[in-house]
Amino acid sequence: MDVLVTEAANRAATELILGPNVGHLDAKQRKLVDLKLYKERVLPSTDKIEAGSLVVIMESFDCLDFVYATPGDVFNNRNGHFLHDSFIGKPFGCKVRSSAKNGGLGFVYLLRPTAELWARSLNHRTQIVHELDASVVSFYLELRPNMVVCESGTGSGAMSHVLARCIAPHGQLHTYEFNQDRAESARAEFKLNQVQHLVTVHYHDVCGKSRDDTEDTKTTKGGFVGVEKQSVDAIFLDLPEP
Amino acid sequence: MLEVSEVNDSEAIPTSCGADAEENAEEMGDPLLELGPSPVVRDGDHVLLVFADGRKIFAHCVTKVRGKSAPVKIAKRTYNTHNLIGLSYGTVLELGRSAGLTPLEGNQDLMPDPAAIQMADDSIDNDKKAADADADADSEDVEQKKSRDNRNLVDSNDAQAITQSAIEQMREKETHGSEIVQALIQNSATFDSKTKFSKQKYIARKQLKYQPRCRLTRTTMATVCQALYEKDARKVLNLRSDTLAQILCYSNVCAGSQVLVFDTAQGIVIGSLAQRLGGYGKVLSVYTGHAPAYLDLISRYNLNFPENQSIKWIHASEVFKDNATQNQLSNTEEEEEEDLEKKDRDQFNWPCPLLPHTLNYVKNEMTSDKHRDVFLYKRAQRFTRKLTRPTAMESRQWLNGRLSDSLIIASKYDPTSTLLQLLPRLRPSGPFVVFFEYLEPLVECFRELQNKKLAINLRLTDTWMREYQVLENRTHPNMTMSQNGGFLLSGTKLCPVTGINELNDEALKDAREKYGGRRGKRPPKDSSSTQPAAKKSK
C-alpha cells in the first residue's frame, strides 16, 4: 500500500515540477524534483548611496549625468558645486541642494541607475540605440534569463546594458567592436558597472573587412569569433551595412 | 519538502532525508538553468499556429487520453493536436482533411509551391519573348501588348471553368491541394492576361484556400500579445506589442526584482513579466474579485514551475484601502495573528500517508487496481497543489515586508487614484509605468504627480507603429494601420522625505539677493529711471 502511495506521490510531484508525461526520469532530472531547490530568489535592495556606487544625477528633464560616488570628490554643473560626501549616506531618489557657495540655490536629483537612465546619461562615443528601439528589440528577440546573445556594433555600450539586464544572472552577451579604443572603454565600463560577468567584449570586425596593419593586403575573416556554432539564442546587428 | 523518492518496483524506500537534499542542492547549482525553454514541443505545451494570411490560433498539445483531448478548431474543422508533441518549433504543418495537421519535411515555407510562381514567371517570359519578336512591328501594337491592365475585365463569374461541385469532389477524394490549384489555373480563362504580380496574387490566394499551411510557433510575450491584439484589441485595453515592450523595459524589471503589477489586460502583462523574470524574483499581482483571474491565459505562456511560483496573487483589499476600512482595521487587534493556514499546511508529511479511514476505503472497498491508482494519483495531485500554494498571510508578508522595485499598472480603472494608492508600495527612485487606453486621465495623473512632487522624470508617450508589406517592387505600408496602441506614463518615484528639499522663503530670498539666481544679479531697484520706457519690452 505504501508503495502505491509513494508512487502516486512521485508522479504528482514530477508532473508539477517537470511537466506532464515526462516518462522515465534519469538521475539528473530526479534531483530537480525537490521543492527545497526552488526557494525565493530576490535581489537585496540597496537603499542608500555608498562610496563607489553609481549614481545618476538629474539636473533637469533632458540633462542627465552619472557619477561614481567618491568621498572627497566634487561634482560641478551649472546648478552649482555638489560634494560627493553630501551624497553618500543619502537614499536614492532624494533631492540634494548645492553647497553653501551658492547659497543652496541649485539642486539636483540623485537616482538609482537603470539601463535607460544610463543610456541617457552616458558619453556618446557613437550614436546609441535609444530606449524605445532598445525596448522593442529586446521584446521581439524574446530574451529571457540565461540566454546567450551576440551583438555587433558595441559602440557606446547603451544597448549592451539593456541586453545584459534581460539575460541576467547566468546569460552571456558577446559583443563585437572593431575600434580598439571603443572596445577598451566598453570593457572598462562593464567592469565598473559590475556586469562584466555577463558581457564579453571581442575586438573583432564581424564583417571581415578590417585589415591587419602589419600585413598589407590581408583581410581577416568575419563572423562571430569565439562563439560556438548553434549555441546562440539571439543576434542583434547594428551595422552601417547590414 | 516535495521530493521524489527512489522507488523500486518491489519495495518501498523512505524518502530522502534532509541532509541528502542539501547535498543535492549544492551540486545542482542553479536548477533554473535546467528548466529553460525547450526547442521541441512537450506534452501539455500551448503553441501558436501562424497562417500565411496572418491568422493566429492557439492550440494545446496533449496526448490523446479518453475524454481529455483538446482539439484545435481551424476554419470550422477540428484537428487533433497530439501528433504535434515532439516536433521542433518552427515546423510548417499542412492541414489535411483526414490526416489532420501533418508536419512537412525539409525547410518548406508557409507559402507553398514556388514552382507555381515559377510557372507564372515562365509565362511572362514567354510573353516577353513574343513581345520582343514583335519589336519590329508597329509601335502601337507593342504598346498594347505591354500594357497589362484590367480594361478588358468583365466581372462575371464565368472565368473559371471548373464548377464548385467539381472542386468539392476533388477535395473529398483527397487530391493534393497543389493539384487543385493547378487545375484551377489551367481552367481559368483570364489567367494569361493578368500581370505578373496579379498572377502571383491569384496563385497565392488559391493556395491559401486549398493548401492551407501553418507554422508551429512558441507562445512568448511577443507572439501572444500580437495574437490577442489582432483578435480583439478592446479586450486587452488596446495594449499593442510595442507598448508592452516599452512597459517591460521602462520599469527596469530584471531577474531578481520584485514587481508590483495591477493588470486587467487579460493577464498579458503578468505572463510576460513571469517570462522576463524567468523564475528569479517575484511578481506581486493584484487581483479583484474572489479568485485570481486570467489563469488560463497565463497558462498559455507555458510557464515552468519556478516561473509560475514567482507569481504571487494579492487581493485588492490588501492594497486599496479606503478610509472606512482603514479605521476598522486600526481598531481591531491584528498584530501577532497566527497563520492558521500555514500551520495546517505544515503538518503534512510528504508523501502524505493515508489516514486510517482512507486506508480502509482503498483496501477494502475499491475494486480494481486501476481505480485505486487513479484515486491515489488524484489525491497526491491535490496535496501537491495544497503544499505549494502560499497562504494569505504569507502574501501579505511579501507585500508589506519589502517595498517593490518597480510598479506597473495596466488596468481599466482610473489611473490617478490607482497610482496614488500603489505608489507608497514602491521604493524610492523606483521606476513606475502606468498604461491606459486613453490620454486624458493620464494627463490628470501627470499633473497630480507634478503638483504633489511625488515623481520625477515623467514622460507621457504614445507610439506609432506601421507595418509594411515587403515584396519585390511592391514594398509599401499596409493599407490599414493601427491607430491606438494605448498611452504610457512613466517616471521615477522620489523619496518622500528627502525628495522635496525646498529652501524656506527667507533663505531663498537671501540667496537670490546675494548670488543672484541663474541669470546673474538683478539690477538694484533704486536705479535712476532715465532709461526710455521703450527698452523695457519683451
CSV table of C-alpha atoms in Angstrom, one decimal, chain A residues 1 3-6 8-12 15-18 20-21 28 30-38 40-46 58 61 79 91-95 97 100-105 109 111-112 114 116-117 120 131-132 135-136 138-140 142-146 165-166 168-170, chain B residues 1-7 12 21 24-25 27 30-31 33-35 37 43 63 220-222 241 244-246 249-250 252 254-256 275-277 280-282 305 312 350-352 354 359 376-377 380-381 398 402 427-429 456-459 463 494-495 498-499 501-503 508 511 515 517-518:
chain,number,residue,atom,x,y,z
A,1,MET,CA,0.0,0.0,0.0
A,3,VAL,CA,4.4,1.7,-2.4
A,4,LEU,CA,1.4,2.7,-4.3
A,5,VAL,CA,1.1,5.9,-2.3
A,6,THR,CA,4.7,6.8,-2.8
A,8,ALA,CA,1.4,8.3,-6.9
A,9,ALA,CA,3.2,11.0,-4.9
A,10,ASN,CA,6.2,10.8,-7.1
A,11,ARG,CA,4.2,11.0,-10.2
A,12,ALA,CA,2.3,14.0,-9.0
A,15,GLU,CA,4.2,16.4,-13.1
A,16,LEU,CA,4.1,19.6,-11.1
A,17,ILE,CA,7.8,20.4,-11.5
A,18,LEU,CA,8.8,19.0,-14.8
A,20,PRO,CA,3.2,16.1,-17.6
A,21,ASN,CA,4.2,12.8,-19.2
A,28,LYS,CA,19.7,14.4,-13.0
A,30,ARG,CA,15.1,13.3,-10.4
A,31,LYS,CA,17.3,15.7,-8.5
A,32,LEU,CA,15.3,18.6,-10.0
A,33,VAL,CA,12.1,17.4,-8.3
A,34,ASP,CA,12.9,18.8,-4.9
A,35,LEU,CA,10.9,21.7,-3.6
A,36,LYS,CA,13.8,22.8,-1.5
A,37,LEU,CA,15.7,23.9,-4.6
A,38,TYR,CA,13.1,26.4,-5.6
A,40,GLU,CA,12.6,32.6,-3.2
A,41,ARG,CA,15.3,34.4,-5.2
A,42,VAL,CA,15.0,38.1,-4.9
A,43,LEU,CA,17.9,40.6,-5.0
A,44,PRO,CA,18.6,42.5,-1.9
A,45,SER,CA,17.5,46.1,-2.1
A,46,THR,CA,20.2,48.8,-1.8
A,58,MET,CA,19.4,64.5,-12.9
A,61,PHE,CA,14.4,66.9,-17.6
A,79,ASN,CA,23.5,74.4,-10.9
A,91,PRO,CA,18.8,57.4,0.0
A,92,PHE,CA,18.4,57.2,-3.8
A,93,GLY,CA,15.6,59.4,-5.1
A,94,CYS,CA,16.5,62.4,-3.0
A,95,LYS,CA,17.0,66.0,-3.9
A,97,ARG,CA,21.0,71.2,-2.8
A,100,ALA,CA,26.9,76.8,0.5
A,101,LYS,CA,29.0,78.6,-2.1
A,102,ASN,CA,25.8,79.1,-4.0
A,103,GLY,CA,23.5,79.6,-1.1
A,104,GLY,CA,22.0,76.3,-1.8
A,105,LEU,CA,20.1,77.7,-4.8
A,109,TYR,CA,18.1,64.7,-8.1
A,111,LEU,CA,18.6,58.5,-9.0
A,112,ARG,CA,19.3,54.8,-8.9
A,114,THR,CA,18.7,51.7,-14.6
A,116,GLU,CA,17.5,53.6,-19.6
A,117,LEU,CA,18.9,56.3,-17.3
A,120,ARG,CA,20.6,58.9,-21.4
A,131,GLU,CA,15.3,53.4,-25.2
A,132,LEU,CA,12.2,53.0,-27.5
A,135,SER,CA,12.8,48.0,-25.7
A,136,VAL,CA,11.2,46.8,-28.9
A,138,SER,CA,14.7,43.1,-26.6
A,139,PHE,CA,11.0,42.3,-26.8
A,140,TYR,CA,10.9,40.8,-30.2
A,142,GLU,CA,12.2,37.2,-26.8
A,143,LEU,CA,15.0,37.5,-24.3
A,144,ARG,CA,14.8,35.6,-21.1
A,145,PRO,CA,17.3,34.9,-18.3
A,146,ASN,CA,20.3,32.7,-19.0
A,165,ARG,CA,19.8,43.3,-18.0
A,166,CYS,CA,17.5,40.9,-19.8
A,168,ALA,CA,21.0,38.1,-16.1
A,169,PRO,CA,22.1,36.2,-14.0
A,170,HIS,CA,23.8,33.4,-16.0
B,1,MET,CA,9.8,19.1,1.1
B,2,LEU,CA,8.3,17.7,-2.1
B,3,GLU,CA,10.8,15.1,-3.2
B,4,VAL,CA,10.9,12.2,-5.5
B,5,SER,CA,11.9,9.2,-3.6
B,6,GLU,CA,13.6,6.3,-5.1
B,7,VAL,CA,11.1,3.7,-5.6
B,12,ALA,CA,9.1,1.0,-0.6
B,21,ALA,CA,18.5,17.1,-0.2
B,24,ASN,CA,21.7,17.8,-3.9
B,25,ALA,CA,21.1,21.5,-3.8
B,27,GLU,CA,25.9,20.1,-6.6
B,30,ASP,CA,21.1,26.7,-10.3
B,31,PRO,CA,18.2,24.4,-11.1
B,33,LEU,CA,19.4,26.6,-15.8
B,34,GLU,CA,18.0,23.2,-16.5
B,35,LEU,CA,14.4,24.3,-16.9
B,37,PRO,CA,12.6,26.8,-22.8
B,43,ASP,CA,3.3,17.3,-23.7
B,63,THR,CA,-1.6,13.3,-25.5
B,220,THR,CA,6.1,34.0,-25.9
B,221,MET,CA,5.4,37.5,-24.7
B,222,ALA,CA,5.7,38.9,-28.2
B,241,SER,CA,3.0,44.8,-28.6
B,244,LEU,CA,4.1,46.2,-23.9
B,245,ALA,CA,7.8,46.2,-24.9
B,246,GLN,CA,8.1,49.6,-23.5
B,249,CYS,CA,11.8,48.0,-20.4
B,250,TYR,CA,11.0,51.2,-18.7
B,252,ASN,CA,13.5,48.0,-15.3
B,254,CYS,CA,15.2,42.0,-14.4
B,255,ALA,CA,15.9,38.7,-12.8
B,256,GLY,CA,15.7,39.0,-9.0
B,275,GLN,CA,8.7,35.0,-18.6
B,276,ARG,CA,11.0,38.0,-18.4
B,277,LEU,CA,11.9,37.2,-14.8
B,280,TYR,CA,14.1,34.7,-10.4
B,281,GLY,CA,12.3,37.4,-8.4
B,282,LYS,CA,8.6,37.9,-7.7
B,305,PHE,CA,7.3,25.6,-12.2
B,312,LYS,CA,2.1,35.8,-6.1
B,350,TRP,CA,5.3,14.3,2.3
B,351,PRO,CA,4.5,11.8,0.8
B,352,CYS,CA,1.3,12.0,2.8
B,354,LEU,CA,-3.2,7.6,4.2
B,359,LEU,CA,-6.7,3.2,4.0
B,376,LEU,CA,-4.2,7.8,-5.2
B,377,TYR,CA,-2.8,9.9,-8.1
B,380,ALA,CA,-1.4,13.2,-4.5
B,381,GLN,CA,-2.1,15.9,-7.0
B,398,TRP,CA,5.7,39.7,0.9
B,402,ARG,CA,9.7,45.0,1.4
B,427,ARG,CA,10.7,52.0,-3.1
B,428,PRO,CA,12.2,55.5,-3.7
B,429,SER,CA,13.9,56.0,-7.0
B,456,ILE,CA,10.4,62.9,-11.5
B,457,ASN,CA,11.5,62.0,-15.0
B,458,LEU,CA,7.9,61.9,-16.0
B,459,ARG,CA,7.1,61.0,-19.6
B,463,THR,CA,3.9,55.3,-30.2
B,494,LEU,CA,11.1,60.5,-5.5
B,495,CYS,CA,11.9,59.7,-1.9
B,498,THR,CA,14.3,63.9,1.1
B,499,GLY,CA,12.8,64.3,-2.3
B,501,ASN,CA,14.1,69.7,-0.4
B,502,GLU,CA,13.0,73.2,-0.7
B,503,LEU,CA,14.6,76.2,0.9
B,508,LEU,CA,15.5,81.7,-0.8
B,511,ALA,CA,20.3,83.6,-1.5
B,515,TYR,CA,24.1,85.2,-5.6
B,517,GLY,CA,20.0,83.2,-9.3
B,518,ARG,CA,20.8,81.8,-12.7
